[in-house]
Amino acid sequence: MSVDIHTLIGAYVLDALPADERAHFERHLTECDVCGAEVNELLGVAARLGLSAVEPAPPSLRRRVLDAIDVVRPLSPRADLQRPRSWGRRLALVAAAAGLVAVGGLGVQLADRADPALDAAVGQVLAAPDVRTVVLDSDRGVEATLHWSPERDEGVLIAAGLPPPDDGGVYQVWAHREGEPRRAGSFDAAGKATVSQVVRGLRGVQQIAVTIEPDEGAVAPTGPVVLQGALA
Amino acid sequence: MMQASDRPLRAVPPLRQSGDQSAEPSTEDLLALVATGDQDAFAVLYERCAGQIYGLVRRILRDPAQSEEVAQEVLLEIWRHAPRFDPQRGSATAWIMTMTHRRAVDRVRSEQSARDRDDRAGLRDDPVHGIDVVAEEVEVRMEHQEVRRALDSLTQLQRQAVELAYYGGHTYREVAQLLGAPLGTVKTRLRDGLIRLRDEFGQSQ
């Protein structure tokens, strides 16, 4: 058996194993150092193939990713790396690379990030193995993404640049299932550069939309659609 | 507040190891800082790696909108999982590209399985055509001479198998079908093809 399984190294490294054989091989990897060493070496070779495909990423990607990391924390660091968080700190390292990148304004957004319950919920969704990212359409220049996990049946809506709704209204999230809109949470955007909102009950939902409603009591969308996207 | 800059970023040589004497931090150094929750370091890492990640995803998925979504998933996975990066097991770039490839391939297989099955049925009827399409695209868009040279050193079967698996996102069973080759042969060619590439890359360094 072990002779057989060694021959799967190339297919494993190239992600060319079907799911069941991949799982089987990964179990083998936990107990075979020889395969482990060869896999690590050949993954470096495969990475070289990957680098040759480089092309410029769309500018919208940067904004969305940096917005998302603003509301999500990394997994618990290894003990030897742990040190006090000091978000405002400008690293000597970045100074050395001055001009490389614009990071202005981050400090402002960080002030409103401290909500441990939200942070945990967001973290759980993003850590789900089946998490999917859907970029929502906006005709108002709002950068918004829904990260959702079909298995957990919940998602996190992250939007940057939403102005506070007019006249004390709210942003209402709608989940459309077979054409039927259902309320899926509401929020205001007051004083926040980046909004993150947990959305539950997404299984079987084809479409998600955010409208502006006069209050939280709306049972069907009446106001203008600010964001929308297809889940299925 | 720091100044925004329009200056283009320098590309980082592939698989650079830490300990470099250059002014720029290595990708390993950046990951170590990202692991502590350092957003500034992540922004630098983004500038360096986003094009590599997006480019590979797009090579596999083709569709730009889907590619952007998967690239975003990968970048968030890097942010979340940076503390788990183990430099003993390989370079930071290899870790990042491995995650990228895995996610792109998983998306191909889950999302587009129905469409892919149709495509594969078509390819089965006309295997040569399918291979030509992949090979041509790889040729046209290949940016690194070194990678092309290394691929040129493979036998035809090794090269087709590696390209169909890596850039096409096909399982080795599909590769065998597409090439009309026995499963055992394809498994072996994928592995000895990679070993040959490793030797070629080793010589050119």
XYZ file of C-alpha atoms in Angstrom:
437
model
C 0.000 0.000 0.000
C 2.700 2.470 0.973
C 4.590 1.837 -2.258
C 1.423 2.656 -4.161
C 0.683 5.761 -2.245
C 4.161 7.227 -2.804
C 3.412 7.438 -6.493
C 0.623 9.920 -5.726
C 3.089 12.612 -4.626
C 3.122 14.397 -7.977
C -0.662 14.365 -8.319
C -1.024 15.588 -4.737
C 1.414 18.457 -5.204
C -0.421 19.554 -8.365
C -3.831 19.332 -6.613
C -4.764 16.643 -9.104
C -6.187 14.144 -6.608
C -9.948 13.768 -6.237
C -11.171 14.728 -2.744
C -11.236 11.211 -1.291
C -7.753 10.332 -2.498
C -6.453 13.700 -1.320
C -7.765 13.023 2.196
C -6.245 9.549 2.127
C -2.880 10.885 1.020
C -2.914 13.613 3.652
C -3.458 10.992 6.339
C -0.441 9.189 4.956
C 1.585 12.426 5.060
C 1.086 12.741 8.808
C 3.039 9.525 9.312
C 5.559 9.470 6.449
C 8.438 11.924 6.749
C 9.956 10.821 3.450
C 6.832 11.754 1.509
C 6.494 14.922 3.578
C 9.970 16.107 2.618
C 9.411 15.386 -1.070
C 6.016 17.071 -1.028
C 7.448 20.234 0.540
C 10.233 20.344 -2.010
C 7.947 19.784 -4.990
C 5.417 22.343 -3.732
C 8.220 24.866 -4.166
C 8.608 23.689 -7.767
C 4.865 23.979 -8.411
C 4.929 27.493 -6.938
C 7.408 28.465 -9.645
C 4.899 27.356 -12.253
C 2.280 29.459 -10.485
C 4.413 32.601 -10.373
C 4.757 32.582 -14.153
C 1.036 33.380 -14.409
C 1.409 36.733 -12.633
C -0.824 39.539 -13.879
C -1.951 42.801 -12.284
C -4.796 42.388 -9.822
C -7.846 44.626 -10.319
C -7.623 47.788 -8.170
C -10.984 47.019 -6.520
C -9.507 43.883 -4.967
C -7.102 45.865 -2.802
C -9.761 48.029 -1.205
C -12.003 45.060 -0.421
C -9.225 42.966 1.067
C -7.922 45.779 3.247
C -11.474 46.528 4.410
C -11.984 42.890 5.323
C -8.799 42.521 7.359
C -9.913 45.563 9.289
C -12.750 43.570 10.861
C -11.117 40.151 11.068
C -8.269 39.118 13.301
C -5.633 36.554 12.463
C -5.871 33.206 14.218
C -4.142 33.070 17.571
C -0.468 33.680 16.965
C 2.192 31.209 17.909
C 3.337 31.887 21.453
C 6.813 32.969 20.379
C 5.372 35.669 18.150
C 2.892 37.058 20.629
C 3.369 40.632 21.596
C 1.077 43.454 22.574
C -1.081 44.786 19.777
C -0.098 48.240 18.774
C -2.124 49.035 15.737
C -1.058 52.631 15.321
C 2.599 51.715 15.284
C 4.422 52.459 12.068
C 7.040 49.854 11.548
C 10.644 50.624 10.875
C 10.217 48.021 8.203
C 7.544 49.986 6.414
C 9.540 53.155 6.806
C 12.420 51.377 5.113
C 10.105 50.574 2.271
C 8.742 54.116 2.265
C 6.729 55.008 -0.780
C 5.950 51.386 -1.420
C 2.408 51.523 -0.249
C -0.261 53.863 0.994
C -1.610 52.929 4.387
C -2.983 56.298 5.371
C -6.303 56.390 7.159
C -6.141 52.956 8.720
C -5.931 54.417 12.181
C -9.296 56.106 11.840
C -11.064 52.912 10.903
C -9.472 50.916 13.663
C -11.190 52.928 16.362
C -14.539 51.222 15.828
C -13.368 47.675 15.423
C -13.591 46.520 19.022
C -16.693 44.325 19.141
C -15.573 40.906 20.387
C -18.868 39.130 19.608
C -18.907 40.421 16.044
C -15.235 39.672 15.669
C -15.823 36.077 16.732
C -18.777 35.639 14.374
C -16.850 37.129 11.477
C -13.864 34.950 12.277
C -15.965 31.797 12.341
C -17.506 32.516 8.970
C -14.185 33.337 7.365
C -12.534 30.289 8.885
C -15.230 27.948 7.537
C -13.740 25.534 5.011
C -16.535 26.254 2.554
C -16.477 30.062 2.833
C -17.410 31.792 -0.413
C -16.856 35.369 -1.434
C -19.465 37.269 -3.419
C -18.745 40.783 -4.617
C -21.915 42.848 -4.389
C -22.924 45.308 -7.086
C -23.363 48.932 -6.175
C -24.182 51.885 -8.355
C -22.998 54.266 -5.628
C -19.327 53.445 -5.511
C -19.677 51.334 -2.377
C -17.165 48.493 -2.102
C -19.008 45.576 -0.558
C -18.454 41.867 -0.210
C -20.467 39.055 1.296
C -18.429 36.204 2.746
C -20.671 33.265 3.465
C -20.554 29.660 4.440
C -23.367 27.409 3.145
C -22.543 24.905 5.864
C -22.784 27.419 8.708
C -25.746 29.033 6.988
C -24.437 32.492 7.743
C -22.349 35.196 6.204
C -20.654 38.494 6.871
C -21.401 41.560 4.833
C -18.497 43.999 4.720
C -19.084 47.381 3.106
C -16.902 50.449 2.926
C -18.075 53.925 2.049
C -21.751 53.605 2.944
C -23.070 57.038 3.912
C -25.510 57.222 6.835
C -29.031 56.720 5.417
C -31.128 59.857 4.978
C -33.686 61.000 7.544
C -33.007 58.409 10.196
C -33.630 55.463 7.884
C -31.842 52.127 8.100
C -30.069 49.809 5.755
C -32.139 46.657 5.484
C -30.659 43.376 4.245
C -32.962 41.144 2.185
C -32.478 37.488 1.329
C -34.432 36.463 -1.758
C -35.468 32.840 -1.950
C -37.352 31.934 -5.092
C -38.326 35.540 -5.572
C -39.586 36.001 -2.007
C -37.702 38.655 -0.038
C -37.087 37.946 3.632
C -35.600 40.305 6.206
C -32.033 39.305 7.056
C -30.849 42.041 9.394
C -30.569 45.787 9.404
C -27.925 48.324 10.341
C -27.066 51.961 10.139
C -23.717 53.160 8.939
C -23.404 56.125 11.259
C -19.842 57.076 12.010
C -18.331 53.960 10.500
C -15.893 53.878 7.616
C -16.425 50.136 7.284
C -19.579 48.276 8.189
C -19.574 44.580 8.990
C -22.871 42.839 9.487
C -23.606 39.193 10.213
C -26.328 37.764 7.950
C -27.973 34.472 8.888
C -30.267 32.061 7.083
C -28.632 32.085 3.660
C -29.144 28.494 2.637
C -31.257 28.254 -0.492
C -31.030 31.994 -1.022
C -30.447 33.061 -4.628
C -30.093 36.794 -4.224
C -29.122 39.222 -1.508
C -29.926 42.912 -1.547
C -29.600 45.931 0.735
C -32.159 48.734 0.536
C -32.714 51.927 2.491
C -35.958 51.731 4.485
C -37.609 54.397 6.664
C -37.417 52.180 9.770
C -36.724 48.618 10.862
C -40.327 47.501 10.403
C -40.388 47.068 6.621
C -41.734 43.658 5.595
C -40.828 44.041 1.938
C -38.279 46.219 0.191
C -39.627 49.649 -0.692
C -36.572 51.870 -0.803
C -33.732 52.151 -3.304
C -31.426 49.154 -3.753
C -27.946 50.077 -2.550
C -26.217 46.711 -2.903
C -27.092 43.422 -4.501
C -25.503 40.165 -5.507
C -26.275 36.603 -6.565
C -25.424 33.743 -4.222
C -26.366 30.830 -6.411
C -0.606 59.953 7.395
C 1.712 58.430 4.862
C 1.831 59.620 1.318
C 0.193 57.624 -1.375
C 2.583 56.776 -4.130
C 2.066 55.954 -7.747
C 5.488 54.481 -8.024
C 5.256 50.950 -9.331
C 6.303 48.179 -7.005
C 9.297 46.142 -7.840
C 8.605 42.532 -8.555
C 10.108 40.191 -6.028
C 12.246 37.360 -7.339
C 10.542 33.992 -7.014
C 10.994 32.097 -3.774
C 13.417 34.483 -2.213
C 14.557 33.197 1.123
C 14.799 35.208 4.311
C 18.189 36.533 5.268
C 18.539 38.586 2.097
C 20.671 41.661 2.544
C 18.430 43.873 0.429
C 16.511 46.831 1.825
C 13.112 45.245 1.314
C 11.831 42.797 3.890
C 11.537 39.204 2.750
C 8.108 37.683 2.330
C 8.912 35.525 5.363
C 9.590 38.646 7.445
C 6.327 40.185 6.278
C 4.358 37.050 7.149
C 5.878 37.016 10.628
C 4.647 40.571 11.144
C 1.250 39.806 9.624
C 0.992 36.938 12.115
C 0.983 39.511 14.906
C -1.955 41.329 13.324
C 0.141 43.990 11.638
C -2.036 45.572 8.957
C 0.758 47.723 7.562
C 2.881 44.665 6.922
C -0.115 43.016 5.266
C -0.518 45.998 2.960
C 3.106 45.609 1.867
C 2.591 41.885 1.423
C -0.510 42.610 -0.646
C 1.412 44.806 -3.065
C 3.964 42.086 -3.504
C 1.710 39.050 -3.850
C -1.721 40.134 -5.116
C -0.715 39.932 -8.783
C 0.842 36.510 -8.294
C -2.283 35.244 -6.562
C -4.760 36.816 -8.962
C -2.737 35.735 -11.999
C -2.630 32.087 -10.993
C -6.318 31.994 -10.063
C -7.249 33.577 -13.364
C -5.095 31.155 -15.302
C -7.111 28.320 -13.788
C -10.607 29.827 -13.594
C -10.454 32.153 -16.645
C -13.479 34.175 -15.502
C -12.209 37.528 -14.123
C -15.047 38.106 -11.632
C -14.762 34.646 -10.105
C -11.003 34.949 -10.088
C -11.225 38.147 -8.103
C -13.458 36.465 -5.543
C -11.141 33.509 -5.116
C -8.109 35.827 -4.921
C -9.870 37.687 -2.133
C -10.519 34.409 -0.323
C -6.849 33.508 -0.595
C -5.672 36.895 0.660
C -7.971 36.665 3.679
C -6.772 33.138 4.308
C -3.206 34.457 4.357
C -4.226 37.127 6.855
C -6.008 34.585 9.054
C -3.456 31.820 8.809
C -0.161 33.730 8.811
C 0.502 32.598 12.412
C 0.403 29.004 11.205
C 3.042 29.470 8.498
C 5.981 27.181 9.208
C 9.210 28.312 7.501
C 10.712 24.873 8.105
C 8.402 23.415 5.497
C 9.124 25.772 2.628
C 9.285 29.389 1.547
C 6.526 31.919 2.214
C 5.927 32.261 -1.506
C 5.498 28.503 -1.874
C 3.016 28.544 1.021
C 1.034 31.349 -0.586
C 1.020 29.834 -4.066
C 0.052 26.437 -2.649
C -2.995 27.947 -0.922
C -3.830 29.872 -4.074
C -3.706 26.845 -6.317
C -5.703 24.711 -3.897
C -8.507 27.257 -3.624
C -8.669 27.881 -7.349
C -8.857 24.171 -8.089
C -11.462 23.600 -5.388
C -13.584 26.361 -6.914
C -13.284 24.846 -10.371
C -14.418 21.476 -9.084
C -17.319 22.637 -6.908
C -18.721 25.605 -8.768
C -18.325 24.573 -12.346
C -18.549 20.843 -12.012
C -21.600 20.577 -14.216
C -20.161 22.772 -16.935
C -16.767 21.123 -16.681
C -18.293 17.717 -17.084
C -19.843 18.910 -20.313
C -16.536 20.340 -21.449
C -14.755 17.151 -20.604
C -17.273 15.123 -22.530
C -16.450 17.338 -25.488
C -12.739 16.983 -24.921
C -13.043 13.228 -24.752
C -14.368 13.238 -28.277
C -11.554 15.464 -29.429
C -8.672 15.149 -27.004
C -6.068 16.751 -29.241
C -8.086 19.922 -29.575
C -8.460 20.281 -25.812
C -4.765 19.946 -25.219
C -3.870 22.448 -27.901
C -6.050 25.077 -26.271
C -4.381 24.671 -22.902
C -0.892 24.481 -24.352
C -1.378 27.547 -26.502
C -2.675 29.646 -23.655
C 0.184 28.608 -21.442
C 2.670 29.556 -24.156
C 1.172 32.935 -24.894
C 0.928 34.074 -21.317
C 4.065 32.570 -19.937
C 6.119 35.399 -18.532
C 9.031 33.654 -17.036
C 11.536 32.408 -19.568
C 12.968 30.142 -16.970
C 9.719 28.310 -16.436
C 9.254 27.907 -20.155
C 12.782 26.577 -20.526
C 12.228 24.147 -17.710
C 8.933 22.958 -19.220
C 10.703 22.538 -22.559
C 13.029 20.044 -20.930
C 10.150 17.677 -20.129
C 8.987 14.879 -22.367
C 5.808 15.670 -24.238
C 3.719 13.443 -21.989
C 5.265 14.865 -18.805
C 4.635 18.384 -19.958
C 1.062 17.823 -21.090
C 0.227 16.005 -17.884
C 1.774 18.677 -15.630
C 0.125 21.529 -17.543
C -3.307 19.931 -17.664
C -3.145 19.221 -13.944
C -1.601 22.478 -12.739
C -2.955 25.119 -15.106
C -6.054 23.215 -16.193
C -7.097 22.173 -12.688
C -7.796 18.608 -13.848
C -7.547 15.523 -11.655
C -5.007 12.928 -12.697
C -7.920 10.699 -13.740
C -9.149 13.407 -16.107
C -5.615 13.961 -17.360
C -5.358 10.260 -18.149
C -8.636 10.438 -20.028
C -7.632 13.558 -21.930
C -4.287 12.113 -22.949
C -5.530 8.585 -23.519
C -2.813 7.324 -21.180
C -3.034 4.724 -18.391
C -3.660 6.059 -14.867
C -0.428 4.628 -13.507
C 1.576 6.275 -16.267
C 0.020 9.680 -15.597
C 0.691 9.428 -11.858
C 4.324 8.618 -12.579
C 4.725 11.351 -15.206
C 3.315 13.998 -12.866
C 5.856 13.069 -10.248
C 8.932 12.596 -12.440
C 7.935 15.702 -14.406
C 8.062 17.745 -11.216
C 11.377 16.196 -10.242
C 12.777 17.110 -13.655
C 11.532 20.676 -13.233
C 13.142 20.835 -9.805
C 16.476 19.825 -11.326
C 16.098 22.385 -14.118
C 15.281 25.167 -11.671
C 18.205 24.070 -9.515
C 20.618 24.423 -12.431
C 19.446 27.880 -13.369
C 19.956 29.349 -9.915
